[in-house]
Coordinates of C-alpha atoms in Angstrom, one line a residue:
Chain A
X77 CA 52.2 71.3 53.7
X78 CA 55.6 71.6 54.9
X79 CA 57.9 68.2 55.4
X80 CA 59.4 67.0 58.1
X81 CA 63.6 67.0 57.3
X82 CA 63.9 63.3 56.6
X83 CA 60.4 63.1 54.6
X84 CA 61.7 66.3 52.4
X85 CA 65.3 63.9 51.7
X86 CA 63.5 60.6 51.0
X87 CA 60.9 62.8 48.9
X88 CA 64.1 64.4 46.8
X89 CA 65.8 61.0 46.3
X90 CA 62.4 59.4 45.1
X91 CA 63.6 60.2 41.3
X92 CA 65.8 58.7 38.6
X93 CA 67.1 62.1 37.6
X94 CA 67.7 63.9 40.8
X95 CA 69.5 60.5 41.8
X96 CA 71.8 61.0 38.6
X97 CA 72.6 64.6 39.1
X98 CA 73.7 63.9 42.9
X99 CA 75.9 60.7 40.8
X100 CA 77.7 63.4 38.5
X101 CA 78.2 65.8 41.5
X102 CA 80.2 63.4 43.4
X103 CA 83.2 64.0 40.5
X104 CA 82.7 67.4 41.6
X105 CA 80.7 71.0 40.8
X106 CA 79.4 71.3 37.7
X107 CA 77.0 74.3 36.0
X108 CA 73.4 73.8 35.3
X109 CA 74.2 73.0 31.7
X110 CA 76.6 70.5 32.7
X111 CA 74.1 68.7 34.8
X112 CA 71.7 69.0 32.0
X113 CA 73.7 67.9 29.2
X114 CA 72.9 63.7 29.2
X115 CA 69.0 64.0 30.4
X116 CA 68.1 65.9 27.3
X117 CA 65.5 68.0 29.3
X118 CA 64.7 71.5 29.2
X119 CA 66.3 73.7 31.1
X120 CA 62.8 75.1 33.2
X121 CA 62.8 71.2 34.1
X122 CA 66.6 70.5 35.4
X123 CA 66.0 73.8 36.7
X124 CA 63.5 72.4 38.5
X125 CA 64.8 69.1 40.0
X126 CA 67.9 71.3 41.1
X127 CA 65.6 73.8 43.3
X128 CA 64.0 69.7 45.1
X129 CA 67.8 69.2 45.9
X130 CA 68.3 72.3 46.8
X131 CA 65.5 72.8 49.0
X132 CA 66.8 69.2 50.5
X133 CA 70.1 70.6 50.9
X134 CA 71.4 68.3 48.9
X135 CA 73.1 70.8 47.2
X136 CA 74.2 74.2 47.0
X137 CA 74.9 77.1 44.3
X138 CA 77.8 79.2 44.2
X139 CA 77.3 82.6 44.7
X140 CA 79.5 83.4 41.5
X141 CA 76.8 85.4 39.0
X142 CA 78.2 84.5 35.9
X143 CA 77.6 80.2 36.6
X144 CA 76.4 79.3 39.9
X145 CA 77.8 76.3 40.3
X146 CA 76.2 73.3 41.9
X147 CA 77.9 71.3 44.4
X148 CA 76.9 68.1 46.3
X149 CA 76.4 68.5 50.0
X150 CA 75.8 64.6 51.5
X151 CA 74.8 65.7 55.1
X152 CA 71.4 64.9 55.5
X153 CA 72.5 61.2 53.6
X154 CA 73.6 60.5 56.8
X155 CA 70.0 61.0 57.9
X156 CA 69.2 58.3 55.6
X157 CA 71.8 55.6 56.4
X158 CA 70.8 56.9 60.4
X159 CA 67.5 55.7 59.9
X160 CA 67.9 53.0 57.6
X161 CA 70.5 51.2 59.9
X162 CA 67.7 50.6 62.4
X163 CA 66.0 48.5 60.0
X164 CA 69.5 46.0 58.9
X165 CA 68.9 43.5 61.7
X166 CA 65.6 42.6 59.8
X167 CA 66.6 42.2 55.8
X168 CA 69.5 40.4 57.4
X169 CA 67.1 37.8 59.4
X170 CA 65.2 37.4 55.6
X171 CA 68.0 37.0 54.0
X172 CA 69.5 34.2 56.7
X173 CA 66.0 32.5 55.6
X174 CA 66.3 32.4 52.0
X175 CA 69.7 31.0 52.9
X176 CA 68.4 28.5 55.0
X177 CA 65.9 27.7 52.5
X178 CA 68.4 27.3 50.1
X179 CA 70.6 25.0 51.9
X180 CA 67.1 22.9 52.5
X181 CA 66.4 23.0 48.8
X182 CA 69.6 22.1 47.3
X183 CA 70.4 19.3 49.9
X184 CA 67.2 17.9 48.5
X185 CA 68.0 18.0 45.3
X186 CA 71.7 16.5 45.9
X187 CA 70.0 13.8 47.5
X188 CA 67.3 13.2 44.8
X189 CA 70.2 13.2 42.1
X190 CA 72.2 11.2 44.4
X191 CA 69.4 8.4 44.6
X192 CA 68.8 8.4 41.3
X193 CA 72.2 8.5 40.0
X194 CA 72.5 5.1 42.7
X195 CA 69.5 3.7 40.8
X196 CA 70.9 3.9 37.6
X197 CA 73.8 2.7 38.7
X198 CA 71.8 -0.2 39.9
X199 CA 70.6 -0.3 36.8
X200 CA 73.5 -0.5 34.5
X201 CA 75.0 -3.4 36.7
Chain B
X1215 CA 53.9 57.1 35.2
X1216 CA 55.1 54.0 36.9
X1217 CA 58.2 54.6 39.4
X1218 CA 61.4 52.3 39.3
X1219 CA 61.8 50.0 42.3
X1220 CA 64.4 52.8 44.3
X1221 CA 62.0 55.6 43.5
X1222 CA 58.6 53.6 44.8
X1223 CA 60.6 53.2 48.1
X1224 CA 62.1 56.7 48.7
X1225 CA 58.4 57.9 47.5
X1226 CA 57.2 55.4 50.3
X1227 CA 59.5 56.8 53.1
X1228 CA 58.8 60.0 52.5
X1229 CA 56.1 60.1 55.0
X1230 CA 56.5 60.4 59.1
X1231 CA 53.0 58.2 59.2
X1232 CA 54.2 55.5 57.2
X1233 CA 57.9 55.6 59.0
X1234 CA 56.1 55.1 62.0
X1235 CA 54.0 51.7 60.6
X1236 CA 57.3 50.5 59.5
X1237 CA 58.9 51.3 63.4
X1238 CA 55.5 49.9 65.1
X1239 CA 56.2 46.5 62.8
X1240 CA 59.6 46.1 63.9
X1241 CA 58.0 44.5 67.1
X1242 CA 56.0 42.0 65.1
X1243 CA 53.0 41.9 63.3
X1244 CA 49.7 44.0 63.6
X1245 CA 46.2 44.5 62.7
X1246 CA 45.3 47.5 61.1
X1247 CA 43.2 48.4 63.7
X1248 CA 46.0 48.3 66.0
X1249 CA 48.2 50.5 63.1
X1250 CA 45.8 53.0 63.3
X1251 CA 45.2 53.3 66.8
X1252 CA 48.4 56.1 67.5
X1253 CA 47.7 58.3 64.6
X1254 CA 44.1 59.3 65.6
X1255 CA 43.4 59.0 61.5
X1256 CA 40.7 57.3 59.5
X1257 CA 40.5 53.9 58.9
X1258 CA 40.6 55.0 54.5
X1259 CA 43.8 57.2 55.5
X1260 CA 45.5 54.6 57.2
X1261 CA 44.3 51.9 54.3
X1262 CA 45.7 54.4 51.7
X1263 CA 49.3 54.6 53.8
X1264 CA 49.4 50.5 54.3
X1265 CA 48.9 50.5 50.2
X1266 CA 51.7 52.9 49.4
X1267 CA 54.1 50.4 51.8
X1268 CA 52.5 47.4 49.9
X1269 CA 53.2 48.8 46.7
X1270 CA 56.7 49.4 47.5
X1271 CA 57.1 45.8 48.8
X1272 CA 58.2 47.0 52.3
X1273 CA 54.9 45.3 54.0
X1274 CA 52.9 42.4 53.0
X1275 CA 49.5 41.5 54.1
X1276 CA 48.5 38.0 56.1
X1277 CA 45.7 36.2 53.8
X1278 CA 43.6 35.6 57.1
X1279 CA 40.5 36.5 56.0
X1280 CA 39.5 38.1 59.1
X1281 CA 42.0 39.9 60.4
X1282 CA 44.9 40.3 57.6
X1283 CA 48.2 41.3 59.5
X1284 CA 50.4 43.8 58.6
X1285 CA 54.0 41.9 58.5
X1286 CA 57.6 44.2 57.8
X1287 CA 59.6 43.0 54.8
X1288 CA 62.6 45.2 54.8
X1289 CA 64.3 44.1 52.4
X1290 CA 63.5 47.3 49.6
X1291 CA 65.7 48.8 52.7
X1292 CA 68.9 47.6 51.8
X1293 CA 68.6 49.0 48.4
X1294 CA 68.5 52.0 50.5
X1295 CA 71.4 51.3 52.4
X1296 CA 73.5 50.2 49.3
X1297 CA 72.8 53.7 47.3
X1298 CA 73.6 56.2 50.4
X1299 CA 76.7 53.9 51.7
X1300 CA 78.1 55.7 48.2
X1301 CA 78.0 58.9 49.5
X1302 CA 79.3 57.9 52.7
X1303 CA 83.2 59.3 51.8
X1304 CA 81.4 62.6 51.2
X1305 CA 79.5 62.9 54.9
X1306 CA 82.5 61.6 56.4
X1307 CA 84.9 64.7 54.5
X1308 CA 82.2 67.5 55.2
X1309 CA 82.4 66.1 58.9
X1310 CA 86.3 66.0 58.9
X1311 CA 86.1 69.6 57.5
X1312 CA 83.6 70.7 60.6
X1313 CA 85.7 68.9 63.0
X1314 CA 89.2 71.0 61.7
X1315 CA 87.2 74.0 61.6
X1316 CA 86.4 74.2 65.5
X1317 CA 89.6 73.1 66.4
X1318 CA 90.9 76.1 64.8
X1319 CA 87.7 78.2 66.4
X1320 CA 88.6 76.5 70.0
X1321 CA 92.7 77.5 69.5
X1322 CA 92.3 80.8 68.5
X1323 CA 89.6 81.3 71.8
X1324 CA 91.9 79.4 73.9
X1325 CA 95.0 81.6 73.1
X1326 CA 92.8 84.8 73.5
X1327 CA 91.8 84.1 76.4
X1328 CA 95.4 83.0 77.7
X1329 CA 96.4 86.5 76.7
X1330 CA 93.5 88.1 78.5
X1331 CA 94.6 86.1 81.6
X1332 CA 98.0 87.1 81.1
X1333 CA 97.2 90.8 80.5
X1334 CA 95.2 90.9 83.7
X1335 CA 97.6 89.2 86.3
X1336 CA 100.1 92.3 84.5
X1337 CA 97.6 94.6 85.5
X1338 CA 97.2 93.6 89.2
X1339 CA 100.7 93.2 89.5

């Protein structure tokens, strides 16, 4: 079944590897044996992951014959962060909770230590 | 093979169903009856969707025995936001490079045309 443009990105991105080899594309284009160098996989499998980029267009091969070399293309990222954005309202609003809750917890326990640090004061006297 | 946390989300978006749960929950929490009613699916294929979100910790279930709601927890989504925001320079410079590109298209039309003009008020002079 074919994917919809933004289902085909998230579905490239959803591995460790293709991840890294985006990573080492952002210092610029590199050759398949470059990219394959620190995963210590077989060629047939970077091979692979590079066609799921490339199929993304995530990336794109030279033309030259002799190395093809990859390079990063970051357009349909912006897809990502397009849809993503729509979503920051609500991990903000969670995370202005677990603030809140906190504040709530640790001025509970200031006044716990507060009171008991007046009762052995009390104590001592 | 178990998926690391930024992979299980990815894998999770990577469906235009399950997008659409996640964009129906923005407006607050639902039954799945009510999830399912848009998508003219199955209750076992909408089930199997609302599991893959669960999984990745990007919805959580009400314990209400009888009705369970479906609530949004985005949070997995900023992970998502913090990994493409590093790619961000390399949109941006593609963009920049489109933008220069039909700025030189538009010129070179624009001063074509000018010539045109001025070749045909020679004419009907």
């Amino acid at each position: 079944m074919a994917l919809d443009p933004l289902s085909t990105t998230f579905s490239a991105l959803a591995d460790p590897t293709r991840r890294a080899i985006l990573s080492k594309l952002t210092l610029g284009q590199a050759s398949v044996t470059e990219l394959a160098e620190p995963f210590e996989m077989t060629m047939p499998a970077i091979t692979k992951h590079l066609k799921v980029l490339e199929r993304a267009g995530l990336i794109e091969r030279g033309k030259e014959a002799q190395w093809r070399p990859c390079r990063l293309r970051a357009e349909p990222l912006r897809e990502i962060e397009d849809w993503v954005e729509h979503y920051r309202t609500f991990w903000e609003q969670s995370l202005d909770r677990l603030g809140a809750y906190l504040k709530t917890v640790t001025a509970k326990k200031n006044s716990k230590e507060k009171k008991h640090s007046r009762m052995k004061h009390f104590q001592s006297d």
